[in-house]
mmCIF file of C-alpha atoms in Angstrom:
data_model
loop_
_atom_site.group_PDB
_atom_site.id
_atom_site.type_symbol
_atom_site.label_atom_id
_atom_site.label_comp_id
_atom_site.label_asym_id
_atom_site.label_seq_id
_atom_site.Cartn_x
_atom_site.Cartn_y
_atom_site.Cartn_z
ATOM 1 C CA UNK A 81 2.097 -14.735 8.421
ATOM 2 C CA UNK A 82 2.700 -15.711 11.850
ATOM 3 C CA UNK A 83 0.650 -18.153 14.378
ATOM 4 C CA UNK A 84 -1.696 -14.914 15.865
ATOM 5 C CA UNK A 85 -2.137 -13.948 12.194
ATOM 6 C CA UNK A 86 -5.776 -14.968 11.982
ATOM 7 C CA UNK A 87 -6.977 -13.929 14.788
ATOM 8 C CA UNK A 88 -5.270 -10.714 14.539
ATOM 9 C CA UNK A 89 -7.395 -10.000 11.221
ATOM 10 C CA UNK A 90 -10.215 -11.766 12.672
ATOM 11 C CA UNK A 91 -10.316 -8.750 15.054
ATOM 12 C CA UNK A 92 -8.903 -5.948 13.477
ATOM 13 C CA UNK A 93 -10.349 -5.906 9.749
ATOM 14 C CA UNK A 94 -13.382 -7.706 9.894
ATOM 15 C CA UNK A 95 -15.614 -4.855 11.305
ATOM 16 C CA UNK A 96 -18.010 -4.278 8.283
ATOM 17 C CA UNK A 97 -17.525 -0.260 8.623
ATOM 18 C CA UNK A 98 -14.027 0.744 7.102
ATOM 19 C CA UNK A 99 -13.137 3.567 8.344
ATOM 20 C CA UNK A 100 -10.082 6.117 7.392
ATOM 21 C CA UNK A 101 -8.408 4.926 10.300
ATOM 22 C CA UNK A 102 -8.876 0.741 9.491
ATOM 23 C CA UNK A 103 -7.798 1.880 5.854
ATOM 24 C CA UNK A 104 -4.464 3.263 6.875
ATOM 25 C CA UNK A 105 -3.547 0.449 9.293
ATOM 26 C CA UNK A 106 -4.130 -1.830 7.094
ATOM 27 C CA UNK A 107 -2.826 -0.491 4.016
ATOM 28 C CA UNK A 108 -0.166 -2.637 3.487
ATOM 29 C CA UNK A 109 -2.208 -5.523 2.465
ATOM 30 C CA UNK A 110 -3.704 -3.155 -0.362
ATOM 31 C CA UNK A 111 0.004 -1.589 -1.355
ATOM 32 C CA UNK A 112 1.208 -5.351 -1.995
ATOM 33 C CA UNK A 113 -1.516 -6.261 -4.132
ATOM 34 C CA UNK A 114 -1.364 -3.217 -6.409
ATOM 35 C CA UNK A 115 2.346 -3.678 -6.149
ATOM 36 C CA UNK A 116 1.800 -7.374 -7.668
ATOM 37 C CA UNK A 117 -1.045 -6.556 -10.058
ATOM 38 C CA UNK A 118 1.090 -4.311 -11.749
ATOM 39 C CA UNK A 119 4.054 -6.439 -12.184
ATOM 40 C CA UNK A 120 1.979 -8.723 -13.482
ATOM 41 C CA UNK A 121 0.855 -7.300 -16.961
ATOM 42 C CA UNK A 122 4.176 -5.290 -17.522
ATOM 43 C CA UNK A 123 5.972 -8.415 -16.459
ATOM 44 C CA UNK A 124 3.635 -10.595 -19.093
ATOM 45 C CA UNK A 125 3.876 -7.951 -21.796
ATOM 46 C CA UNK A 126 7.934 -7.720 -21.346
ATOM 47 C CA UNK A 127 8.052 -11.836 -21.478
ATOM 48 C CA UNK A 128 6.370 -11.055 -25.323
ATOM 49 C CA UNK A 129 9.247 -11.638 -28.250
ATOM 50 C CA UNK A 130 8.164 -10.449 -31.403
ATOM 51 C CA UNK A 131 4.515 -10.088 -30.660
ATOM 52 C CA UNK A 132 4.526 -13.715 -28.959
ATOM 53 C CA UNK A 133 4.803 -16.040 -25.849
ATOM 54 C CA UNK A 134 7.983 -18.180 -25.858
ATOM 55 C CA UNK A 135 6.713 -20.271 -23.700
ATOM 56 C CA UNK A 136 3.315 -21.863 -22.308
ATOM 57 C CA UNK A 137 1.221 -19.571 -20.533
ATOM 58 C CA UNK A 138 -0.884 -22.219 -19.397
ATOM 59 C CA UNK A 139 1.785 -23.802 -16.942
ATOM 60 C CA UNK A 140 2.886 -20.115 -14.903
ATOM 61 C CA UNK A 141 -0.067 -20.366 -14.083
ATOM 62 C CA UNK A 142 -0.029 -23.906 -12.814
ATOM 63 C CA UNK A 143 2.807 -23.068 -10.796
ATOM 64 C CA UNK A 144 1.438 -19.970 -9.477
ATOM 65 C CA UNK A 145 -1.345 -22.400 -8.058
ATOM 66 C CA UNK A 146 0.871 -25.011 -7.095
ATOM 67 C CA UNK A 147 2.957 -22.331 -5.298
ATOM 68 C CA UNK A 148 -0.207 -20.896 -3.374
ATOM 69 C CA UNK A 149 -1.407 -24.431 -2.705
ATOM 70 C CA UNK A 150 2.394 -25.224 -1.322
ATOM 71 C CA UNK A 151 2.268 -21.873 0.847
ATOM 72 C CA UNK A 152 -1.032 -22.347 2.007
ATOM 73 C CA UNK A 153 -0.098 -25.717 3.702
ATOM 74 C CA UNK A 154 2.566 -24.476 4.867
ATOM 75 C CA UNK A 155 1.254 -22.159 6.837
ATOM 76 C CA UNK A 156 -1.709 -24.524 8.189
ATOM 77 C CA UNK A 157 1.271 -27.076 9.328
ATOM 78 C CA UNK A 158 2.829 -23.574 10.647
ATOM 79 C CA UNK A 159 -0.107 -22.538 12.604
ATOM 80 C CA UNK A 160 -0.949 -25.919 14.025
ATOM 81 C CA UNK A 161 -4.566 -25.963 11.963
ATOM 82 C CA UNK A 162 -6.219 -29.067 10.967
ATOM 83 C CA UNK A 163 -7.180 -29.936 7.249
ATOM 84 C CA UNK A 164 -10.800 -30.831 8.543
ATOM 85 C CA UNK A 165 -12.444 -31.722 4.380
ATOM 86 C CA UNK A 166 -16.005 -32.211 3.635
ATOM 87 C CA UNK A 167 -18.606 -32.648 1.050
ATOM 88 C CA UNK A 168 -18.560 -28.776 1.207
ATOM 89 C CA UNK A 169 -15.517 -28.333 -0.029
ATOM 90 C CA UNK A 170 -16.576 -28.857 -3.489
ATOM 91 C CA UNK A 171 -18.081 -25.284 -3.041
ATOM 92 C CA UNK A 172 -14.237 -23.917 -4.085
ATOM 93 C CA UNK A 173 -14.536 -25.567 -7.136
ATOM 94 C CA UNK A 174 -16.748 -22.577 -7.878
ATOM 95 C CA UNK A 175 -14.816 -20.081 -7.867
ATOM 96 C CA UNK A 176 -11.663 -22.220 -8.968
ATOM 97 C CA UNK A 177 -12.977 -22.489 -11.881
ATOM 98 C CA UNK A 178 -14.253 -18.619 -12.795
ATOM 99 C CA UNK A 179 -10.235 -17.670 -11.532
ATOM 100 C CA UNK A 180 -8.852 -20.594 -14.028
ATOM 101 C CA UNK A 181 -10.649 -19.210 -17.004
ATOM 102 C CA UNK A 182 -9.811 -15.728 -15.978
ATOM 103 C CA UNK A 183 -6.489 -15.587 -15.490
ATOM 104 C CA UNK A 184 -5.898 -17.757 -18.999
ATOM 105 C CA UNK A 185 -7.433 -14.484 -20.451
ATOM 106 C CA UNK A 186 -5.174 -12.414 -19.785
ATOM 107 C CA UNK A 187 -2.519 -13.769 -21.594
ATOM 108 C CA UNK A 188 -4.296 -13.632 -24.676
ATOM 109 C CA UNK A 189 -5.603 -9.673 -24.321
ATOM 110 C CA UNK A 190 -2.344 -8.663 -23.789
ATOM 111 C CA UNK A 191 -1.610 -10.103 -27.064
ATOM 112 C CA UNK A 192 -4.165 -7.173 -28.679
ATOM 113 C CA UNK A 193 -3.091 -4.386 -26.421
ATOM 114 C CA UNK A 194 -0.380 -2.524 -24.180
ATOM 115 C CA UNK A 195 -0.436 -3.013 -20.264
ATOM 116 C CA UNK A 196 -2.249 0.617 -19.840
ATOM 117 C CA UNK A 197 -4.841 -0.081 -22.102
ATOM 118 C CA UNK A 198 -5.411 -3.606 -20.717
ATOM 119 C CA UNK A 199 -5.470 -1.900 -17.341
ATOM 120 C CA UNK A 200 -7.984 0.372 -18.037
ATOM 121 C CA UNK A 201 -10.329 -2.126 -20.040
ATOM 122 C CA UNK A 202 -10.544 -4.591 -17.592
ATOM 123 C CA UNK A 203 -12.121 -1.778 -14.636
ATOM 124 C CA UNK A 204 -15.036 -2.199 -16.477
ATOM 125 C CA UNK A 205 -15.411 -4.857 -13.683
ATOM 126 C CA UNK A 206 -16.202 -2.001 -11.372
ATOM 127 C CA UNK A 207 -19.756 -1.197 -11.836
ATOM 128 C CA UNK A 208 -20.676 -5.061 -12.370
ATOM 129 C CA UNK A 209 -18.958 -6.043 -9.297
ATOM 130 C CA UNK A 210 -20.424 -2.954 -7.399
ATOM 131 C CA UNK A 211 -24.045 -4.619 -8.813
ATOM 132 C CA UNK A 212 -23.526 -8.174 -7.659
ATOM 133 C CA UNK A 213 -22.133 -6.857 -4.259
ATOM 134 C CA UNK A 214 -25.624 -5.188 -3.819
ATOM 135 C CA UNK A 215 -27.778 -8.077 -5.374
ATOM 136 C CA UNK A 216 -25.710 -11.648 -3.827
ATOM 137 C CA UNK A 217 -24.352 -10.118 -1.065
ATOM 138 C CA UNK A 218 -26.608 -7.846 -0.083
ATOM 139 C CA UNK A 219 -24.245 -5.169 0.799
ATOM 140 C CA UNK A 220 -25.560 -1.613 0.589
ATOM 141 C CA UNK A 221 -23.376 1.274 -0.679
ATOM 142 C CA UNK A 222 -24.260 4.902 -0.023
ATOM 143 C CA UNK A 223 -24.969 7.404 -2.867
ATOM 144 C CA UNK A 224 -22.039 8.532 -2.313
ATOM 145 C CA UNK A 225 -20.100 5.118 -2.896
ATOM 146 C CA UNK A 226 -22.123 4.545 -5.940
ATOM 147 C CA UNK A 227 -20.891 8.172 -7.011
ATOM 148 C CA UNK A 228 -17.487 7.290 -6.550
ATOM 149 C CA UNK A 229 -17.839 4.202 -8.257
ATOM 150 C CA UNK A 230 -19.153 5.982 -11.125
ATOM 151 C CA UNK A 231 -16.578 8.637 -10.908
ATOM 152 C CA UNK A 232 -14.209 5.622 -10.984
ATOM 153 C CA UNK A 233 -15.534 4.828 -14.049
ATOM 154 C CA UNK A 234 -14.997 8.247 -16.096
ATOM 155 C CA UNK A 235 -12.154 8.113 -14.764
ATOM 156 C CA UNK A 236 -10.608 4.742 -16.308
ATOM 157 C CA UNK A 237 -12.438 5.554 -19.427
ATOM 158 C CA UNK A 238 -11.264 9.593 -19.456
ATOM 159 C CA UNK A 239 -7.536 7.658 -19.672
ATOM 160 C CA UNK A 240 -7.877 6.062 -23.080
ATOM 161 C CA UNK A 241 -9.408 9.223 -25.179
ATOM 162 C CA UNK A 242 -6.730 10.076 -27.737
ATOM 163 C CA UNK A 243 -5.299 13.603 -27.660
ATOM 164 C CA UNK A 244 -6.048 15.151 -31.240
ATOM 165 C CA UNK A 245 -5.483 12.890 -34.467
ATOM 166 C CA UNK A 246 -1.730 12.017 -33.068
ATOM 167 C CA UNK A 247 -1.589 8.076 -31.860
ATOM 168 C CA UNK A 248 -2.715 7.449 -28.217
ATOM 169 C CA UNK A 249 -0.924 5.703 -25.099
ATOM 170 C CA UNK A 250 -3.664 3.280 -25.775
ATOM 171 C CA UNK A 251 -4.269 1.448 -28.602
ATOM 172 C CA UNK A 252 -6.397 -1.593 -28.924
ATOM 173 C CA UNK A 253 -8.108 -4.454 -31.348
ATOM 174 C CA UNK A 254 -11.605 -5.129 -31.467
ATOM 175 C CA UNK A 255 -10.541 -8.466 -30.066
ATOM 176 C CA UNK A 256 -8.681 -7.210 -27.757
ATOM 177 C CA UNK A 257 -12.257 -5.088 -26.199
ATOM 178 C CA UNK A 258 -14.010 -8.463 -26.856
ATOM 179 C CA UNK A 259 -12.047 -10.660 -23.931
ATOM 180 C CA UNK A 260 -11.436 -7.806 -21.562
ATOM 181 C CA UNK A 261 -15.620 -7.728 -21.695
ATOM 182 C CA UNK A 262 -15.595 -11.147 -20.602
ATOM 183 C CA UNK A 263 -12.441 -10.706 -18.396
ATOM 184 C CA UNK A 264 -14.575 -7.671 -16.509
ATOM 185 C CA UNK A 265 -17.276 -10.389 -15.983
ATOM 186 C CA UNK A 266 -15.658 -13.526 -15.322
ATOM 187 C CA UNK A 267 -13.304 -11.250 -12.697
ATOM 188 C CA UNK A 268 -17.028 -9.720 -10.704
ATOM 189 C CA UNK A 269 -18.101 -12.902 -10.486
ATOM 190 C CA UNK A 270 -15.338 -14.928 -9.268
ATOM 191 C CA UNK A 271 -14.707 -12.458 -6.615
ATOM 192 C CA UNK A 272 -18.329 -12.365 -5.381
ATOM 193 C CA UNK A 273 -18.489 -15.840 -5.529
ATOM 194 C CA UNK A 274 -14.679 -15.717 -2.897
ATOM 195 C CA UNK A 275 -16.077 -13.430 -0.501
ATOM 196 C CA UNK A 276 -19.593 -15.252 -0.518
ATOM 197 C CA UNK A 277 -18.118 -18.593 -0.134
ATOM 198 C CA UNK A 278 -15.505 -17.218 2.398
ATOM 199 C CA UNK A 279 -18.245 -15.013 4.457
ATOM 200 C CA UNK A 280 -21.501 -16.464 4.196
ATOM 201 C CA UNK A 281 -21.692 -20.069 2.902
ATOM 202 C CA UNK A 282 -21.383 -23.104 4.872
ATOM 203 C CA UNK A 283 -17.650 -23.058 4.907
ATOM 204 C CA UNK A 284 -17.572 -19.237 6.227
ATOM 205 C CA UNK A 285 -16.014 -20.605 9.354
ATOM 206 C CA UNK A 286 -13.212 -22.060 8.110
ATOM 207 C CA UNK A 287 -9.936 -20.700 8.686
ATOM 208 C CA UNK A 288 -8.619 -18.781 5.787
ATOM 209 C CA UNK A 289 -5.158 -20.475 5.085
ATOM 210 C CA UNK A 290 -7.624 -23.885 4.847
ATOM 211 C CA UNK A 291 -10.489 -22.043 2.101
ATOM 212 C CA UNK A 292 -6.967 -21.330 0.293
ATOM 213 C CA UNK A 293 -5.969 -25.134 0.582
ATOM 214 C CA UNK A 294 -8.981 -26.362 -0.946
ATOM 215 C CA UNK A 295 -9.629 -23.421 -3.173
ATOM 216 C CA UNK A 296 -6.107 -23.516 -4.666
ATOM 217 C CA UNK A 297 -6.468 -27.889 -5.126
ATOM 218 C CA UNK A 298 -9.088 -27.100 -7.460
ATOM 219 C CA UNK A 299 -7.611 -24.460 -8.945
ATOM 220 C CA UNK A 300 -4.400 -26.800 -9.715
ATOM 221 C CA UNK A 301 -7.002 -29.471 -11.413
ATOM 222 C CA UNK A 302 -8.379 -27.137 -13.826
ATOM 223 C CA UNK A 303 -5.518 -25.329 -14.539
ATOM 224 C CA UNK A 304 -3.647 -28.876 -14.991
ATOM 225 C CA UNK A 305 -5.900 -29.587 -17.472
ATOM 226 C CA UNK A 306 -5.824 -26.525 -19.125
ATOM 227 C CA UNK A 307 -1.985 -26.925 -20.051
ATOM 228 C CA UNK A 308 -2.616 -30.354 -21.048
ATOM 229 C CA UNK A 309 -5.048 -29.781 -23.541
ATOM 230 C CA UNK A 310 -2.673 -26.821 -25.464
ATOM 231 C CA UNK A 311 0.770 -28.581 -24.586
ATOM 232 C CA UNK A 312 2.329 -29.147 -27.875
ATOM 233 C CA UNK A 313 3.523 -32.778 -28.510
ATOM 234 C CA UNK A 314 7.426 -32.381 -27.482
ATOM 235 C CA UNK A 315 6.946 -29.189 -25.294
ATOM 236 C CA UNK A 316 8.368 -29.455 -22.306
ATOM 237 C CA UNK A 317 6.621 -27.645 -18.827
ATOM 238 C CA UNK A 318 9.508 -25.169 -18.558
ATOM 239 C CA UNK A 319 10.688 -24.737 -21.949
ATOM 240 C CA UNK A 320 10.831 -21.103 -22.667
ATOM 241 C CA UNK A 321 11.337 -20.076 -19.480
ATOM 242 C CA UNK A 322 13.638 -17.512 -17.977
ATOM 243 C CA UNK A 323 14.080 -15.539 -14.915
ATOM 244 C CA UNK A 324 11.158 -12.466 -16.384
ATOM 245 C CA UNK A 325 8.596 -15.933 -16.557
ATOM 246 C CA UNK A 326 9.927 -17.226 -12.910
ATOM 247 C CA UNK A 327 9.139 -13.215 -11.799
ATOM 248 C CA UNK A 328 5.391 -13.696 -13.592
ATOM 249 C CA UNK A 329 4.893 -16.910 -11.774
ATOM 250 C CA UNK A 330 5.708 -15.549 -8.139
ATOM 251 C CA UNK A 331 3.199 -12.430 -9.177
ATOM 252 C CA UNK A 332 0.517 -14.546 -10.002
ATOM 253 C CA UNK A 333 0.976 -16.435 -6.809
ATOM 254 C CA UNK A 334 1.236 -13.551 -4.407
ATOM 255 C CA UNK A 335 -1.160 -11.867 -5.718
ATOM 256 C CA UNK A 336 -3.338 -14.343 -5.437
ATOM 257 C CA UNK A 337 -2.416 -14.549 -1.330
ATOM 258 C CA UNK A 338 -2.960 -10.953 -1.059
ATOM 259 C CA UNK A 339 -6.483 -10.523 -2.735
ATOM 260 C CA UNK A 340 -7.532 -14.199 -0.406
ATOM 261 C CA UNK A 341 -6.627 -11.720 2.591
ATOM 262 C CA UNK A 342 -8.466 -8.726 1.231
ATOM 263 C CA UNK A 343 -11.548 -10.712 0.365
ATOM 264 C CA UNK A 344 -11.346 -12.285 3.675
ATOM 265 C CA UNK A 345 -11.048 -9.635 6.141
ATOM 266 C CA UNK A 346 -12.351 -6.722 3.717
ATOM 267 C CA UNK A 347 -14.616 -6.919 0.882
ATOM 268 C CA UNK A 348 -14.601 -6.917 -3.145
ATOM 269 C CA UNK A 349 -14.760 -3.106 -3.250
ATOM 270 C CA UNK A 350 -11.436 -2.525 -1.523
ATOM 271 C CA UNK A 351 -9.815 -4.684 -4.043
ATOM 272 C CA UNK A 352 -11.635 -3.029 -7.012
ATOM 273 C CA UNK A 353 -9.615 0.454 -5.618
ATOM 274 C CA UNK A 354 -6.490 -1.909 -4.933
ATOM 275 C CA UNK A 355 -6.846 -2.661 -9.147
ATOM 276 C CA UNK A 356 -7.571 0.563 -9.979
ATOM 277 C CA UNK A 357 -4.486 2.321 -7.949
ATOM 278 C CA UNK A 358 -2.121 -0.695 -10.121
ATOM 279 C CA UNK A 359 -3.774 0.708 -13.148
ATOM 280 C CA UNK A 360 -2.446 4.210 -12.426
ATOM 281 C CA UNK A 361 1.152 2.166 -11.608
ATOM 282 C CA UNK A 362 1.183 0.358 -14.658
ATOM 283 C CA UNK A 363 0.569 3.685 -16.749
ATOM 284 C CA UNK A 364 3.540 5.744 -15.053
ATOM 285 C CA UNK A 365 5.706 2.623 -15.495
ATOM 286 C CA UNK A 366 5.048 1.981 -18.708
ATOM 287 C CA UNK A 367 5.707 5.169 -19.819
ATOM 288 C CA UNK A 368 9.558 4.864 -18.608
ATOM 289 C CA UNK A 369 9.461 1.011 -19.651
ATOM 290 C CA UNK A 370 8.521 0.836 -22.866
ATOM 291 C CA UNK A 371 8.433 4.446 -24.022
ATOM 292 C CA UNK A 372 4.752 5.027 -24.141
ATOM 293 C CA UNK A 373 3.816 8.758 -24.720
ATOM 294 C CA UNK A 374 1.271 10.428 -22.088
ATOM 295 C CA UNK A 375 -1.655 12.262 -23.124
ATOM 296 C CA UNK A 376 -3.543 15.004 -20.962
ATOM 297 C CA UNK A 377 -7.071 12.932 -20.752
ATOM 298 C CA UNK A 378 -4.539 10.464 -18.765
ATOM 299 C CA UNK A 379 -3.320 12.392 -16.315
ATOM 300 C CA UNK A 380 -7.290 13.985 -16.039
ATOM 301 C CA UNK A 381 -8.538 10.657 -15.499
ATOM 302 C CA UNK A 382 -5.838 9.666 -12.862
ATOM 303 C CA UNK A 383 -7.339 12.762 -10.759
ATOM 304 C CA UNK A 384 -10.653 11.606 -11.464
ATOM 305 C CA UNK A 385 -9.325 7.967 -9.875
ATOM 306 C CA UNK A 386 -8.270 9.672 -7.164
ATOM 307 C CA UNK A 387 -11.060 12.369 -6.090
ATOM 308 C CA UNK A 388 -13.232 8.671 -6.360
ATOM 309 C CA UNK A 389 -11.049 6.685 -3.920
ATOM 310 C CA UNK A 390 -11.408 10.108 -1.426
ATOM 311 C CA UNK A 391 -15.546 9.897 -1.918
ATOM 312 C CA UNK A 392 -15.468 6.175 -1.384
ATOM 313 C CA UNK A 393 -13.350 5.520 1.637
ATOM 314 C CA UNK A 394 -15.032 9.155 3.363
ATOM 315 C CA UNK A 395 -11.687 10.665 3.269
ATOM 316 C CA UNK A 396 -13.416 13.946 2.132
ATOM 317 C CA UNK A 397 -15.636 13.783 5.063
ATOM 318 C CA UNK A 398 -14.349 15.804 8.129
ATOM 319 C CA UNK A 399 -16.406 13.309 10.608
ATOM 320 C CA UNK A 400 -14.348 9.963 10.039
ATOM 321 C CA UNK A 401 -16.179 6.566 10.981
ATOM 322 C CA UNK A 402 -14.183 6.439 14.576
ATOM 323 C CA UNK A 403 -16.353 8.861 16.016
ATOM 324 C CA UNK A 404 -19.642 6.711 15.137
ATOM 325 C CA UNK A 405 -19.550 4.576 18.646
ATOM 326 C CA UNK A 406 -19.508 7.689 20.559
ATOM 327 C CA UNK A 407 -22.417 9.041 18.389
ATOM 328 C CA UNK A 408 -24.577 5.910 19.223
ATOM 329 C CA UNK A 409 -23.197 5.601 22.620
ATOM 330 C CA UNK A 410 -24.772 8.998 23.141
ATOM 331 C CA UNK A 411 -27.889 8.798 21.234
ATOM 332 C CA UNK A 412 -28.281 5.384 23.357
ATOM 333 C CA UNK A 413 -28.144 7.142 26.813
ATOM 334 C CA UNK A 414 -30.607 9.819 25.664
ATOM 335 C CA UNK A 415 -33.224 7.499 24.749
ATOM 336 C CA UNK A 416 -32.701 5.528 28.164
#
């Protein structure tokens, strides 16, 4: 988060081939959003007394955009770069918007579901998002990476197949499978809508810590008005609260941070794997946390997870993307 930071990941991650090599340098990005994503439901679900919220959901997440907004300017006063606003900046409204709705969402699947199961629902995002990277973006993913993607798939869905007629890890309401439909959706979308907005719109030059700025005032609007309109009459904005709901807030927001890098310097897909590797977390952690008993289809569908993230990122592959340049360099000379 230092002054060089942007131009550091302006030349380090935004090369459009990830190689092995990229992956592991800059795997500590993709450790500290998995790290947070996880948190974040078994923090939510652990806030729960009997069966409810305590307190309004609606305003952690106002302060978890009030937070980023806060650390966002922070680091543009930090890093000496000017607030230049204009008409475009309504573009992050976009986005702002899909995030608001999302993240409301969550509270209320976790109210028909554990944290696994909630996990594992919401990666139906995967294939979606891998079909709007292909159609707005126009990225292209080898058969390989739409393998793996598929394999990612099975895999997420192998986790939640009950083991004979005793009672699964993962239980769920039809209500429950209703919003995280919508949640897979609304989550595709809002990320392809981040990286298009942050890579090929009219604001794509803009440094990041300013598309957070304005991203993150529009996100405080709508969620503003979201806790407005289901405040009870004498509720007070931190009634309810303790230190687990202070912990949710401060996951929401860093999160948040961490994905804006991802989706900045990387692309949707790496942050699909990022959720997918918290959805392994949350299952091991729940098990110890809330005594949740592990079936064999889980621990078959966590090797599934992985064997996908090996196809995706080439890991499997002997030939790693470093040695590309010298392939074309040497192609090159032989056709001059």
């Amino acid at each position: 988060w230092h002054a060089p930071y942007h131009t550091y990941y302006n030349t380090k991650m935004a090369d459009p081939t990830w190689s092995l090599d990229k992956l592991i340098k800059n795997a500590h990005w993709i450790i500290l959003v998995t790290i947070c994503l996880s948190c974040q439901s078994l923090l939510i679900t652990y806030s729960k007394e009997d069966g409810r919220y305590t307190y309004n959901t609606g305003s952690t997440i106002l302060w978890a955009e009030v937070l980023k907004f806060c650390i966002s300017g922070g680091l543009m006063v930090y890093e000496k770069i000017p607030a230049n606003f204009s008409k475009h900046s309504l573009l992050y409204s976009i986005p702002a918007f899909l995030y608001f709705i999302q993240n409301n969402l969550v509270f209320a699947a976790l109210l028909y579901m554990d944290p696994p199961t909630y996990q594992v629902l919401v990666n139906l995002k995967i294939l979606s998002t891998g079909v709007l990277f292909w159609l707005i973006l126009k990225k292209e993913l080898s058969s390989m990476q739409w393998a793996a993607l598929v394999l990612l798939m099975v895999g997420c869905a192998t986790t939640q197949i009950p083991q004979d007629s005793k009672e699964s890890l993962f239980n769920v309401q039809i209500a429950g499978i209703v919003i995280c439909i919508i949640l897979a959706v609304l989550s595709a979308s809002a990320g392809i809508a981040t990286e298009w907005l942050m890579k090929k719109s009219s604001v794509k030059n803009d440094p990041l810590q300013l598309q957070n700025l304005q991203m993150y005032f529009f996100g405080i609007i709508f969620n503003a008005f979201g806790y407005l309109r289901n405040r009870q009459e004498d509720e007070g904005m931190f009634d309810g609260y303790d230190f687990v709901t202070c912990l949710i807030v401060l996951s929401y927001a860093f999160s948040g941070l961490f994905v804006s890098i991802i989706m900045k310097y990387a692309d949707n897909m790496v942050k699909i794997y990022a959720v997918a590797i918290s959805m392994v977390l949350t299952m091991l952690v729940s098990i110890v946390l809330f005594g949740y008993a592990p079936t064999t289809q889980m621990f078959f569908g966590i090797i599934v997870i992985i064997i996908s993230i090996l196809m995706y990122f080439n890991i499997l592959t002997t030939e790693t993307a470093s040695s590309a340049p010298t392939r074309r360099m040497s192609q090159s000379s032989t056709n001059t």
